[in-house]
GROMACS .gro file of C-alpha atoms in nm:
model
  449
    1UNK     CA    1   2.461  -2.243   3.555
    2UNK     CA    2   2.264  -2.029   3.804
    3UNK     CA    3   1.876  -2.122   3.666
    4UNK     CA    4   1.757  -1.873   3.951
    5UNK     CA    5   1.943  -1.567   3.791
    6UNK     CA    6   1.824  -1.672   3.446
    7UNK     CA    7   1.458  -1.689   3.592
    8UNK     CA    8   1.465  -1.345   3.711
    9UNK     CA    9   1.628  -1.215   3.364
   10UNK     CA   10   1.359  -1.420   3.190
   11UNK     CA   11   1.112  -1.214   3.397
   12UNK     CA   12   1.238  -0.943   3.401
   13UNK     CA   13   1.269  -0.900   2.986
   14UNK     CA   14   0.912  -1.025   3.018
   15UNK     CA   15   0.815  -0.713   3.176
   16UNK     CA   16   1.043  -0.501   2.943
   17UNK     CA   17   0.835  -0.691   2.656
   18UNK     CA   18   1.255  -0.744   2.535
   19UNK     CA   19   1.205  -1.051   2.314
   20UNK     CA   20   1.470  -1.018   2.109
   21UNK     CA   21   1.696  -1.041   2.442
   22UNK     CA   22   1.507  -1.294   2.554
   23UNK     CA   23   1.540  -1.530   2.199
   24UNK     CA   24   1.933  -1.452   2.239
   25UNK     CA   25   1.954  -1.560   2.547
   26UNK     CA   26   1.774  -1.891   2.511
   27UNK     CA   27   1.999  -2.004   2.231
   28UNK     CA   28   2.276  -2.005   2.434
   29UNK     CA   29   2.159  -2.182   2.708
   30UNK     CA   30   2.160  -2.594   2.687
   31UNK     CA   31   1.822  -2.724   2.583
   32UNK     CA   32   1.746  -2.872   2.950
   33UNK     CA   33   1.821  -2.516   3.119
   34UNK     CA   34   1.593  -2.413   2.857
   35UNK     CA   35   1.314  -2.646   2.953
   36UNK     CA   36   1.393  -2.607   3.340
   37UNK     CA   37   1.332  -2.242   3.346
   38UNK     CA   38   1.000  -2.252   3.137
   39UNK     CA   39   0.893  -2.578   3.340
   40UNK     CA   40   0.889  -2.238   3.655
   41UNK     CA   41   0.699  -1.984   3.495
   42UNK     CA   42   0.368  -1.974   3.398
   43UNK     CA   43   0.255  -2.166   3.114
   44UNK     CA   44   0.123  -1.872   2.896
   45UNK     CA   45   0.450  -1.703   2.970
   46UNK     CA   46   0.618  -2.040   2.937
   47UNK     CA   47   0.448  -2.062   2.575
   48UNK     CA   48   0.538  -1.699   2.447
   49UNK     CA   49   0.915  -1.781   2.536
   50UNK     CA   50   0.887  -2.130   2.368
   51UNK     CA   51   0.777  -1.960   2.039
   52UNK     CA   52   1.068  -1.793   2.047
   53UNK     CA   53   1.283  -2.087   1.977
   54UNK     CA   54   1.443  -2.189   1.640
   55UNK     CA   55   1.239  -2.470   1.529
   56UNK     CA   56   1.544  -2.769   1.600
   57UNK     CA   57   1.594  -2.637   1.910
   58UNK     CA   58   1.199  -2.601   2.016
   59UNK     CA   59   1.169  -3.002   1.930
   60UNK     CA   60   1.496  -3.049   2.198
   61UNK     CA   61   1.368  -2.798   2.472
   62UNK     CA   62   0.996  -2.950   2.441
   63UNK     CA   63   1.156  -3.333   2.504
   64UNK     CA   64   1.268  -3.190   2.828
   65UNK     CA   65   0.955  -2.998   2.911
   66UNK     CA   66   0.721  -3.139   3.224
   67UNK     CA   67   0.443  -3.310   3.125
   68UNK     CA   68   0.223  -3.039   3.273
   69UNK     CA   69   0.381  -2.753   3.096
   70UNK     CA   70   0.350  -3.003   2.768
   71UNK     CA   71   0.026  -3.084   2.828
   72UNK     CA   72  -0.075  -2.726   2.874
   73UNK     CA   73   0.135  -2.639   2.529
   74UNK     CA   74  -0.100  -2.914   2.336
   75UNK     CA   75  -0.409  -2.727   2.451
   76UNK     CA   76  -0.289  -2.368   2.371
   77UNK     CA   77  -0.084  -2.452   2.051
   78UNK     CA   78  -0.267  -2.515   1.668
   79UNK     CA   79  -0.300  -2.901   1.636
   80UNK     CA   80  -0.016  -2.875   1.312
   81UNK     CA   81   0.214  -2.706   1.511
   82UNK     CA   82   0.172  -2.969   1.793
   83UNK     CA   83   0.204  -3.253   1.527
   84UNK     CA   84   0.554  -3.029   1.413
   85UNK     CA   85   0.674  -3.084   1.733
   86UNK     CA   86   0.636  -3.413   1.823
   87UNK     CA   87   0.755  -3.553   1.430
   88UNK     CA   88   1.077  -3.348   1.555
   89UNK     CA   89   1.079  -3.578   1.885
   90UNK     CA   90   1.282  -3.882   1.892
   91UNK     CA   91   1.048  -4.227   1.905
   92UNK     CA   92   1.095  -4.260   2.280
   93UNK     CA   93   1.043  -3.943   2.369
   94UNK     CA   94   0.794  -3.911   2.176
   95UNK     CA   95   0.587  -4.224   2.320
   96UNK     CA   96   0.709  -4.089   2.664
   97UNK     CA   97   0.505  -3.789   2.550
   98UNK     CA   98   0.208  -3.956   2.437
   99UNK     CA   99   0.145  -4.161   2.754
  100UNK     CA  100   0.073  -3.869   2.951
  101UNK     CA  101  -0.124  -3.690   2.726
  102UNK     CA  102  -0.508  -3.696   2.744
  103UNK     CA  103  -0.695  -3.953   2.519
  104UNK     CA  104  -0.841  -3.666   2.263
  105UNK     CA  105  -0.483  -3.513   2.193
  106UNK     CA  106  -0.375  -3.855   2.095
  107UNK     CA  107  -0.636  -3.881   1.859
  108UNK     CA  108  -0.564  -3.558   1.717
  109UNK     CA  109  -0.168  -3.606   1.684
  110UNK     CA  110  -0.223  -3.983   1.557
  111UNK     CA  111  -0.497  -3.828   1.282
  112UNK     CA  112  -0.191  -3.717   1.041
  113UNK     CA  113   0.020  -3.994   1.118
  114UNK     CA  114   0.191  -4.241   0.855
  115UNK     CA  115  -0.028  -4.602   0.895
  116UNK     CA  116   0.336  -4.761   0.995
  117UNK     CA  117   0.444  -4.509   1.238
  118UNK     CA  118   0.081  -4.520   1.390
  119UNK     CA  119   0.102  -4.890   1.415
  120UNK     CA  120   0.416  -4.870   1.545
  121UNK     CA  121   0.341  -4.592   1.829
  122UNK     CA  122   0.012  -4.801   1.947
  123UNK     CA  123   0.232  -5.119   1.988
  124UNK     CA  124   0.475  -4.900   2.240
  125UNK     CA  125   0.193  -4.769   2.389
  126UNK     CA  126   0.066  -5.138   2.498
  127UNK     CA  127   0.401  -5.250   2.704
  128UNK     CA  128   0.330  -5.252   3.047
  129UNK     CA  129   0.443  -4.927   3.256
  130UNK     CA  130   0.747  -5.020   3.379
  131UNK     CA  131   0.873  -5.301   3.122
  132UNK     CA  132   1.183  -5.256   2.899
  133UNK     CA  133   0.951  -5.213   2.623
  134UNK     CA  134   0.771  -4.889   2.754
  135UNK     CA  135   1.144  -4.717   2.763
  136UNK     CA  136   1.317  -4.815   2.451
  137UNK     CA  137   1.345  -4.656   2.122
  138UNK     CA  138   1.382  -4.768   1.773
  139UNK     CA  139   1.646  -4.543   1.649
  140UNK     CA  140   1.933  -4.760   1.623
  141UNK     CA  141   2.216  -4.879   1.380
  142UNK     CA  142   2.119  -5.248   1.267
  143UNK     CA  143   2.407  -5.396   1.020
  144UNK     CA  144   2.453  -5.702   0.848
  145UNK     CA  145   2.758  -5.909   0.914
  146UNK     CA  146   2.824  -5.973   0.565
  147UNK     CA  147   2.940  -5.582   0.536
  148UNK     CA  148   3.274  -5.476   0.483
  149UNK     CA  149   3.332  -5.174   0.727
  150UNK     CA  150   3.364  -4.954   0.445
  151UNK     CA  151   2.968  -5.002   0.368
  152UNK     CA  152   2.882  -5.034   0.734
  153UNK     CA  153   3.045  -4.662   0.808
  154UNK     CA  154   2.860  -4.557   0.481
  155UNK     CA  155   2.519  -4.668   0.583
  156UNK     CA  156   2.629  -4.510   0.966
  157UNK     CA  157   2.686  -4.209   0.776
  158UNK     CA  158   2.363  -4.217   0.581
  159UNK     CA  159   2.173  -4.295   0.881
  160UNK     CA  160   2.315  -4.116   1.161
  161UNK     CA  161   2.109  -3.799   1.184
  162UNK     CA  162   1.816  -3.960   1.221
  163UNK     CA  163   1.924  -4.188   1.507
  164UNK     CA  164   1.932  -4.174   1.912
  165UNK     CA  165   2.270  -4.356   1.916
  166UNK     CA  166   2.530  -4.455   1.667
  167UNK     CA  167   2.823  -4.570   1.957
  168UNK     CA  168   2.706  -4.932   1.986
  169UNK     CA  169   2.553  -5.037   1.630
  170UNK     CA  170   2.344  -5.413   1.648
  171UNK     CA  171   2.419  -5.681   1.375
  172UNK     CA  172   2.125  -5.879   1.264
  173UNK     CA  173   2.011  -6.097   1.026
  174UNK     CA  174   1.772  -6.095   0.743
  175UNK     CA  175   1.484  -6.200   1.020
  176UNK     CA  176   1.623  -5.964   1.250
  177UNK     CA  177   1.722  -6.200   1.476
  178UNK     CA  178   2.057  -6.025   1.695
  179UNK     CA  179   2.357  -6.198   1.589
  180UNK     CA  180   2.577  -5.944   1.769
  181UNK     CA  181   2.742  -5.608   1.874
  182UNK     CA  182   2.994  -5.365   1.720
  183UNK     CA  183   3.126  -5.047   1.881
  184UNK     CA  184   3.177  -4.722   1.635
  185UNK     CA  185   3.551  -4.738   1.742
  186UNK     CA  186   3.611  -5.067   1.680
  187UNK     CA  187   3.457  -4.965   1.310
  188UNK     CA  188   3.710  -4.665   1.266
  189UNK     CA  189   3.977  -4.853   1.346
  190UNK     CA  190   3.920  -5.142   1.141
  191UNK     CA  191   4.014  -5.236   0.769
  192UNK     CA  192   3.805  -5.070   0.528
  193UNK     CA  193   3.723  -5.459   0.393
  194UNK     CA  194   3.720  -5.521   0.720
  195UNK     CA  195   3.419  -5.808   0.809
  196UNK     CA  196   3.159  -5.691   1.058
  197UNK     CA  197   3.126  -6.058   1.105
  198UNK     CA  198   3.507  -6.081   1.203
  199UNK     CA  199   3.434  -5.794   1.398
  200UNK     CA  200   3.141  -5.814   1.615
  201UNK     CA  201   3.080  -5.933   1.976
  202UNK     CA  202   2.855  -6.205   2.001
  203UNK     CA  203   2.858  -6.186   2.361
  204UNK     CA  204   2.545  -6.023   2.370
  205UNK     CA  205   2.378  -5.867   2.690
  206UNK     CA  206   1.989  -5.794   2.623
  207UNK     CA  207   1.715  -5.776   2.762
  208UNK     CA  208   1.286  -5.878   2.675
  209UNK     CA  209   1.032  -5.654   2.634
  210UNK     CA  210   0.832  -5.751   2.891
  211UNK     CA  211   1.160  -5.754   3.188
  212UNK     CA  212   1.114  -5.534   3.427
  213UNK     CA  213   1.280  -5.191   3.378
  214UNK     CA  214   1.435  -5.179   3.733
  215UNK     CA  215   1.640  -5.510   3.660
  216UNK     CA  216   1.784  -5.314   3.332
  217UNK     CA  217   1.902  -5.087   3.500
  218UNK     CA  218   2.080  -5.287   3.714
  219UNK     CA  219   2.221  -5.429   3.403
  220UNK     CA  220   2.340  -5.117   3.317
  221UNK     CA  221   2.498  -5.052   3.631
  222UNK     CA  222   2.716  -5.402   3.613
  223UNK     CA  223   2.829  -5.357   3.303
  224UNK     CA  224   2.899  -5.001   3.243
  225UNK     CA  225   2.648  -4.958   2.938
  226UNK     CA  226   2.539  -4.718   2.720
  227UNK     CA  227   2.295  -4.899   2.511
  228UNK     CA  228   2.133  -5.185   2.557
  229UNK     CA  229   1.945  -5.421   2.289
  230UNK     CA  230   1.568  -5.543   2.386
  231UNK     CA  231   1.442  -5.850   2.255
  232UNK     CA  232   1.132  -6.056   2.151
  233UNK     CA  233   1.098  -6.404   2.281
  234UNK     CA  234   1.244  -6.521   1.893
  235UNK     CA  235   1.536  -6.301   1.983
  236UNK     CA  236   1.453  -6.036   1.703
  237UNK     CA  237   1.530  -5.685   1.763
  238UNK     CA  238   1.305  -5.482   1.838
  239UNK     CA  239   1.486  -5.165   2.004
  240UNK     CA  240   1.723  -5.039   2.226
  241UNK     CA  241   1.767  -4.884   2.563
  242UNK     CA  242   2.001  -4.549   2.625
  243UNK     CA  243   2.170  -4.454   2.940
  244UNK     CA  244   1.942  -4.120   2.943
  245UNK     CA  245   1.671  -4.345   2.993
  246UNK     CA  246   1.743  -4.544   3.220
  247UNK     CA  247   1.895  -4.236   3.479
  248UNK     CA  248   1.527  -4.136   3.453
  249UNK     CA  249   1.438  -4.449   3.547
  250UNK     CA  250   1.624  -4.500   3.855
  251UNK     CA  251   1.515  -4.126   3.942
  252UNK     CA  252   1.207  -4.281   3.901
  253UNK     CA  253   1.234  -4.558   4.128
  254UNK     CA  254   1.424  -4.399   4.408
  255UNK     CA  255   1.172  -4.111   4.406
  256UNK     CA  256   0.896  -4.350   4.434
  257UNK     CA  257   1.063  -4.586   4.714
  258UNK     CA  258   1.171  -4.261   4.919
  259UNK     CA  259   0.802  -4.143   4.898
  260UNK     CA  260   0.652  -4.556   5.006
  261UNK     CA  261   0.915  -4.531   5.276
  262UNK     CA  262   0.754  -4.204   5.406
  263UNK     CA  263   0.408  -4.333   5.379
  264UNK     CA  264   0.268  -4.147   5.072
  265UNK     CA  265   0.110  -4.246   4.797
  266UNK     CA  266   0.388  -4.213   4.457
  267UNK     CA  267   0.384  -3.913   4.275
  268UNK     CA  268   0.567  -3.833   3.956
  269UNK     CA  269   0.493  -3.455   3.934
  270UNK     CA  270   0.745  -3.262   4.140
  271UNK     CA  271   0.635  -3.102   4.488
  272UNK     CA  272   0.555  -2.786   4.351
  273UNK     CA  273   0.340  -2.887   4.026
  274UNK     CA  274   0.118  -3.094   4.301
  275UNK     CA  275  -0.203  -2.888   4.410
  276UNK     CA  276  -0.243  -2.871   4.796
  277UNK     CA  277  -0.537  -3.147   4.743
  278UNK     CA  278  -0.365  -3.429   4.528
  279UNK     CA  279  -0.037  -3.379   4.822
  280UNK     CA  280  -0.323  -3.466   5.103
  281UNK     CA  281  -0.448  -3.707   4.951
  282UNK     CA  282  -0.150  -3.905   4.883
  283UNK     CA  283  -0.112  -3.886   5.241
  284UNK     CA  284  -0.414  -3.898   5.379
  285UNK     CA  285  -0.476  -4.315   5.321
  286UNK     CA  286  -0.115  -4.424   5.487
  287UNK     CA  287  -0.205  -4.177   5.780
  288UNK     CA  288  -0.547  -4.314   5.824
  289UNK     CA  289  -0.391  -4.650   5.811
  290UNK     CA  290  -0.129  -4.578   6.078
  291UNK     CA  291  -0.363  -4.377   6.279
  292UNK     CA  292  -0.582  -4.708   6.314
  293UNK     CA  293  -0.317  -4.922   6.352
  294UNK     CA  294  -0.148  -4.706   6.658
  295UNK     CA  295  -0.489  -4.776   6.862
  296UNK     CA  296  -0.321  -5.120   6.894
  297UNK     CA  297  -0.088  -4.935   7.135
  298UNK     CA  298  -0.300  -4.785   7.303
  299UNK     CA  299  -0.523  -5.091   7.418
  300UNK     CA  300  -0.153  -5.258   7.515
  301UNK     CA  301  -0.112  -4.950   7.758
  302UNK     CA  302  -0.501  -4.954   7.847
  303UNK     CA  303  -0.426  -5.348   7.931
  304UNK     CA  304  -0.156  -5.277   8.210
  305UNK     CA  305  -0.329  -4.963   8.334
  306UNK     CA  306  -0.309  -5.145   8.648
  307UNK     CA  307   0.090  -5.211   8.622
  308UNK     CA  308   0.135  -4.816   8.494
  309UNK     CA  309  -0.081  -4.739   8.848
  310UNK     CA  310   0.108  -4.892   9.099
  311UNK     CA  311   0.472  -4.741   8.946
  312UNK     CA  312   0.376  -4.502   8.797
  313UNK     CA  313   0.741  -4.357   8.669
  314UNK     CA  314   0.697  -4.669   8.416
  315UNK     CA  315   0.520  -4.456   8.182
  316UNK     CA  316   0.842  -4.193   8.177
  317UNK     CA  317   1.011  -4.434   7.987
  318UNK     CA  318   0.770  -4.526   7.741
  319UNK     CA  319   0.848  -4.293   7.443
  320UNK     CA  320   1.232  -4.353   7.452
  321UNK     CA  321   1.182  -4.729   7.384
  322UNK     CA  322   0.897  -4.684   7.138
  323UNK     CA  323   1.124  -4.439   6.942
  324UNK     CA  324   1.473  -4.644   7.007
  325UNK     CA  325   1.273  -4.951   6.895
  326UNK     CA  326   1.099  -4.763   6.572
  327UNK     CA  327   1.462  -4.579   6.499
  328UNK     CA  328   1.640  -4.940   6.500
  329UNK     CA  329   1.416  -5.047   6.289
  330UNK     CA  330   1.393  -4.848   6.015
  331UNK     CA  331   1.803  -4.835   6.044
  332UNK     CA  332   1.746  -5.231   5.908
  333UNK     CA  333   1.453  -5.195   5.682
  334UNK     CA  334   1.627  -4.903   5.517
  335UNK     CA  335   1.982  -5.176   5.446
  336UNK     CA  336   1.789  -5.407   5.368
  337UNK     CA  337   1.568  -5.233   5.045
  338UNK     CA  338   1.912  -5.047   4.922
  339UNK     CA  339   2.036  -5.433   4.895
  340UNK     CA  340   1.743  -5.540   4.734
  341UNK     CA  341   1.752  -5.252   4.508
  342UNK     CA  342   2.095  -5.284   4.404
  343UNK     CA  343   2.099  -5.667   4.384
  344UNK     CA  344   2.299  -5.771   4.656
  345UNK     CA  345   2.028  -5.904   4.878
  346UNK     CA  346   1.774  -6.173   4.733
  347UNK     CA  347   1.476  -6.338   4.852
  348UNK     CA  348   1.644  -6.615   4.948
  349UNK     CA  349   1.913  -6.458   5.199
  350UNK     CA  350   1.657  -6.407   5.472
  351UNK     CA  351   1.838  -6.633   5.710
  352UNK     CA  352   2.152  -6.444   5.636
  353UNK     CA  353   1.981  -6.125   5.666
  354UNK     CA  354   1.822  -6.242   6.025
  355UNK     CA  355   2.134  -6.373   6.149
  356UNK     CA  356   2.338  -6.056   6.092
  357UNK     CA  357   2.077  -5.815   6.211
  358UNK     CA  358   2.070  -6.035   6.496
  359UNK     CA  359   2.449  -6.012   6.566
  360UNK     CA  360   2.415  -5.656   6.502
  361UNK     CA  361   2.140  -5.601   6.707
  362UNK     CA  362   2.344  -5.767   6.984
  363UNK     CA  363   2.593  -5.563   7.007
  364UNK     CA  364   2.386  -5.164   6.962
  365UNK     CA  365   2.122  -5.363   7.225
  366UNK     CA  366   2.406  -5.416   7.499
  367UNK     CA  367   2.555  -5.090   7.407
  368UNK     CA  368   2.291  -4.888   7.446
  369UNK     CA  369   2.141  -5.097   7.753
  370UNK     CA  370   2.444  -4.996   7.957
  371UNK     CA  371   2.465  -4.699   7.852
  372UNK     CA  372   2.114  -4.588   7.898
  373UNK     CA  373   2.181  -4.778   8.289
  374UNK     CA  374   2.465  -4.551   8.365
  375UNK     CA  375   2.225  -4.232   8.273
  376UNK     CA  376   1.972  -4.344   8.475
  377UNK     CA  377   2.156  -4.414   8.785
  378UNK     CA  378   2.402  -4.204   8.774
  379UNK     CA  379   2.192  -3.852   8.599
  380UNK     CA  380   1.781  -3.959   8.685
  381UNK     CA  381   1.884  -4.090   9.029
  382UNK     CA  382   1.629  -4.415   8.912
  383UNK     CA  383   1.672  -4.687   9.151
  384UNK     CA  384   1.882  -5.010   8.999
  385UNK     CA  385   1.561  -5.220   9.015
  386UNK     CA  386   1.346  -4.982   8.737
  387UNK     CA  387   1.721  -4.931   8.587
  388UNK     CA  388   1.750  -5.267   8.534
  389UNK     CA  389   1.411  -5.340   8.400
  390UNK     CA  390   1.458  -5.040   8.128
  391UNK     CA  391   1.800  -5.115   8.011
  392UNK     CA  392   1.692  -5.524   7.952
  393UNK     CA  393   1.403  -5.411   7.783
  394UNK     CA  394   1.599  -5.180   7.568
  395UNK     CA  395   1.788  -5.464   7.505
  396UNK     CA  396   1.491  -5.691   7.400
  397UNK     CA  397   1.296  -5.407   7.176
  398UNK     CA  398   1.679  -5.342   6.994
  399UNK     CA  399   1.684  -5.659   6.882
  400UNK     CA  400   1.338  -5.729   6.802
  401UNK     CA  401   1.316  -5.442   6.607
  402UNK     CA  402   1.646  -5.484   6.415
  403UNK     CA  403   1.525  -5.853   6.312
  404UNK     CA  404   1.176  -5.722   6.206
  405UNK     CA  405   1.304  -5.431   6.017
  406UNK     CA  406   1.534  -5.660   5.806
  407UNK     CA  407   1.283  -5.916   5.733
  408UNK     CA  408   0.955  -5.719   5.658
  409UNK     CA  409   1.130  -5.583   5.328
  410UNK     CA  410   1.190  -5.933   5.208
  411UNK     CA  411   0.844  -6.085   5.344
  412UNK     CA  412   0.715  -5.776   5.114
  413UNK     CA  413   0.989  -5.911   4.792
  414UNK     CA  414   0.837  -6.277   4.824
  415UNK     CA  415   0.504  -6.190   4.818
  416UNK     CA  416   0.582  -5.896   4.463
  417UNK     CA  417   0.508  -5.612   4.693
  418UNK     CA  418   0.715  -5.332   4.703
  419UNK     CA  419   0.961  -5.341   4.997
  420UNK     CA  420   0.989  -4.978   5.080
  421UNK     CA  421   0.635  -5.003   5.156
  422UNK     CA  422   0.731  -5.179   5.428
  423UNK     CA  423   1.012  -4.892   5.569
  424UNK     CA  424   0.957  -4.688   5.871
  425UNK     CA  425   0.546  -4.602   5.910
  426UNK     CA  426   0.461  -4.988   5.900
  427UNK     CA  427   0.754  -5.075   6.099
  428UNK     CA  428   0.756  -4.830   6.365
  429UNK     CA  429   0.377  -4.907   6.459
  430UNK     CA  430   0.472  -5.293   6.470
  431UNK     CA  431   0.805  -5.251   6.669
  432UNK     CA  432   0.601  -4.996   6.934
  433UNK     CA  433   0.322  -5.228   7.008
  434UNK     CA  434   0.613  -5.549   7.043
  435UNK     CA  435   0.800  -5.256   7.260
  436UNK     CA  436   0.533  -5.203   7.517
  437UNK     CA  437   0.426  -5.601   7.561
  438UNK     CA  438   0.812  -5.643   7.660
  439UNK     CA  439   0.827  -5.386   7.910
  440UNK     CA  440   0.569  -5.465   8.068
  441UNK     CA  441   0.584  -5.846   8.019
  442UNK     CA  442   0.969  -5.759   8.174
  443UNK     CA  443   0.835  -5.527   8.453
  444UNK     CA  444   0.603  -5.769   8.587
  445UNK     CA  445   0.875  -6.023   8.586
  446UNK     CA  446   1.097  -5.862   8.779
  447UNK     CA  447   0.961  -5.592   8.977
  448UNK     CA  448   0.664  -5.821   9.097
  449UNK     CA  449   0.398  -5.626   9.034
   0.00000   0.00000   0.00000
C-alpha cells in the first residue's frame, strides 16, 4: 500500500472540501493505514478525517493513532465522545492509552466509569513500566475443566466478540488459580462431551506480573507463542499477553538500545513528532559527557609533547589507530548486547566472552598489522623502524579494544544497567585514550626516544 499516494489524495480532497470521497476511501483502507496517514497530517485536519469514520472502525483507527495525535483528539473532542471511544478500545489498549494521557483527561474519562472497571484500570495503571503487567489485557477465554466441549464452544461463542483472543483459551479453577491450556482447534476437533480436563495442556508457560517485559518476549520468541498467561505469585490469572504486544515491545526495546548505543537520551515519539529542542536535548548530556571525557586524550598527547617533537610524523598516525581501535570495539560491544538481548550470552560467560574476543582479536590484530606494514613501506615510503612501531601498536590497540568492547556490556548487565549504554560513544573514548598510552609507551620502547 503506497501511504505517500494516499497522503496526497487525502490532501488533495481536503482542498476539494470532497468528504464523501474522502469517507469512501478510508473504509477501504486497513485500520493502521488509516491511523498512519492521519498520524502525518495535521491534527485539526487529522480530526475532521477521523469524524468521518463509522463509529467501529473510529474505536480501531484511534488504537493505532500516536499518542500525540490522541492526545491532541482528547483536547479538541467533547469529553462523551472521548469516553465513546475509549469504552470501544480493548483493555490494553485502552490502559496503553491512558498512560500517556495528561493527569486531568484521566480524571475526566475515569468520571463516568463503572466502580469495577475503574478499580480495575487504576490497578494496571500501578505495574511498573516495563513489567508483564503494564502490557497485558484481560480479555481472555477462562474455562473450567469440568466442561464438556460442547459448553466450552458455547460459552466461546457467547464470549468471543468481546475478547482480544479466543485461539489459546486458559482453564482455571473456581479461585482462578491456572490449571491449564486449550487451543480452539484442539476444541473443534474434539468430542462434543469431550472433557476440557482430558483435553488441556498442563504444561503451562507463564509469566508474573512483575517479570520484566523484555524476558517475555524472549519467551515468545522460544516458543513460537501467540498468547501468553500472566500470573500472581498464588498462580491466579490475572491476564494475558498477545503477540501484537509484545512486537511493540521489542520495537520498543531495539529503538531504545539503538538510540543508548548512539549516545542519546530514549525517545518514544518518532523523529519527526520530536521538536528541534527535546532532539538537542536528548543529545546534548551524552555529548557533554564525551566532550569531557575526550580531554583525557588530549592531556595523554599533551604528556608526550616531547616524544610527538622529536618525530614528529608520530602524530600522522594518530587518528587511524584511535578510529581502528574505537571501530574494533564497537564491532564487540555491538555482539555482545545482540547476545545479551536474545539470551545467548549471560552474565556469567564473561570469561568465555574474553577468551573469544581475545582469539578473535588475534587474528584481525595480526591481519591488519601486516597489512597496514606492507602500506606503509611499500605506498608511504615510512622507514621499517616507525613501520614497525605502528603495525605492533595496531596490534596491541586491536586487541585491547576487542576485549574491552566485549566486556563493558556485561560489566553494565551485572551491575542492572543497560548494556547498550555502554556501545560505541563510551567505548570509543576509553579505547582512544588506552590507544595513545600504547603508542607511545611502544614508541619510546623501541625507537629510543
Amino acid at each position: 500500500m503506497d501511504i505517500e499516494r494516499n497522503k496526497d489524495n487525502f490532501r488533495e480532497m481536503f482542498r476539494k472540501k470532497d468528504f464523501m470521497a474522502l469517507k469512501e476511501e478510508m473504509s477501504v483502507l486497513p485500520s493502521q493505514d488509516v491511523a498512519e496517514i492521519l498520524n502525518q497530517m495535521e491534527a485539526k485536519e487529522s480530526l475532521i478525517a477521523f469524524r468521518l469514520l463509522p463509529k467501529d472502525k473510529a474505536a480501531d483507527v484511534f488504537s493505532y493513532l500516536s499518542d500525540k495525535i490522541r492526545a491532541a483528539f482528547s483536547k479538541m473532542i467533547e469529553e462523551d465522545e472521548l469516553k465513546s471511544l475509549i469504552e470501544d478500545l480493548f483493555f490494553d489498549d485502552k490502559i496503553d492509552f491512558l498512560e500517556e494521557m495528561p493527569a486531568n483527561v484521566v480524571k475526566k474519562i475515569l468520571k463516568g466509569t463503572p466502580e469495577s472497571e475503574r478499580r480495575l484500570i487504576n490497578q494496571f495503571l500501578q505495574y511498573p513500566e516495563h513489567s508483564a503487567g503494564s502490557i497485558m489485557t484481560i480479555e481472555f477465554v477462562d474455562l473450567k475443566a469440568d466442561m464438556t466441549v460442547e459448553e466450552a464452544l458455547s460459552h466461546i461463542r457467547y464470549t468471543a466478540p468481546k475478547k482480544e483472543t479466543i485461539y489459546t483459551c486458559y482453564v482455571i479453577d473456581n479461585q482462578r488459580h491456572l490449571l491449564g491450556t486449550v487451543s480452539l482447534k484442539d476444541l473443534v476437533v474434539a468430542e462434543p462431551n469431550q472433557k476440557i480436563d482430558d483435553l488441556m495442556d498442563k504444561h503451562i508457560i507463564a509469566v508474573k506480573t512483575d517479570d520484566d517485559r523484555e524476558y517475555v518476549a524472549s519467551l515468545f520468541k522460544k516458543y513460537d507463542l501467540l498468547s501468553m498467561p500472566v500470573v500472581d505469585r498464588e498462580n491466579r490469572l490475572v491476564g494475558i499477553i498477545t503477540i501484537d504486544d509484545v512486537v511493540d515491545v521489542l520495537e520498543q526495546e531495539n529503538t531504545e538500545d539503538i538510540q543508548r548505543m548512539g549516545g542519546i537520551r530514549p525517545s518514544e515519539e518518532s523523529y519527526f513528532n520530536q521538536s528541534p529542542f527535546t532532539m538537542a536535548k536528548n543529545r546534548l548530556l551524552w555529548l557533554f559527557a564525551l566532550m569531557v571525557s575526550a580531554t583525557f586524550t588530549g592531556r595523554i598527547i599533551q604528556r608526550y609533547e616531547e616524544l610527538l617533537q622529536t618525530m614528529v610524523i608520530l602524530a600522522a598516525f594518530i587518528p587511524m589507530l584511535m578510529d581502528t581501535g574505537g571501530n574494533a570495539g564497537s564491532q564487540s560491544s555491538t555482539m555482545v548486547i545482540r547476545g545479551l538481548a536474545l539470551g545467548e550470552i549471560k552474565s556469567r560467560d564473561a570469561l568465555k566472552v574474553m577468551w573469544k574476543e581475545l582469539v578473535v582479536s588475534i587474528i584481525v590484530g595480526i591481519s591488519l598489522a601486516g597489512l597496514n606494514f606492507l602500506r606503509l613501506i611499500a605506498i608511504e615510503k615510512v622507514n621499517y623502524a616507525i613501520a614497525f612501531v605502528v603495525s605492533t601498536t595496531l596490534i596491541v590497540v586491536v586487541v585491547l579494544a576487542k576485549v574491552v568492547g566485549g566486556l563493558l556490556p556485561l560489566l553494565a548487565k551485572m551491575v542492572k544497567i543497560d548494556p547498550a549504554i555502554m556501545a560505541s560513544p563510551l567505548i570509543t573514548t576509553i579505547v582512544d585514550a588506552m590507544a595513545l598510552i600504547s603508542y607511545f609507551k611502544i614508541a619510546g620502547i623501541f625507537l629510543k626516544i
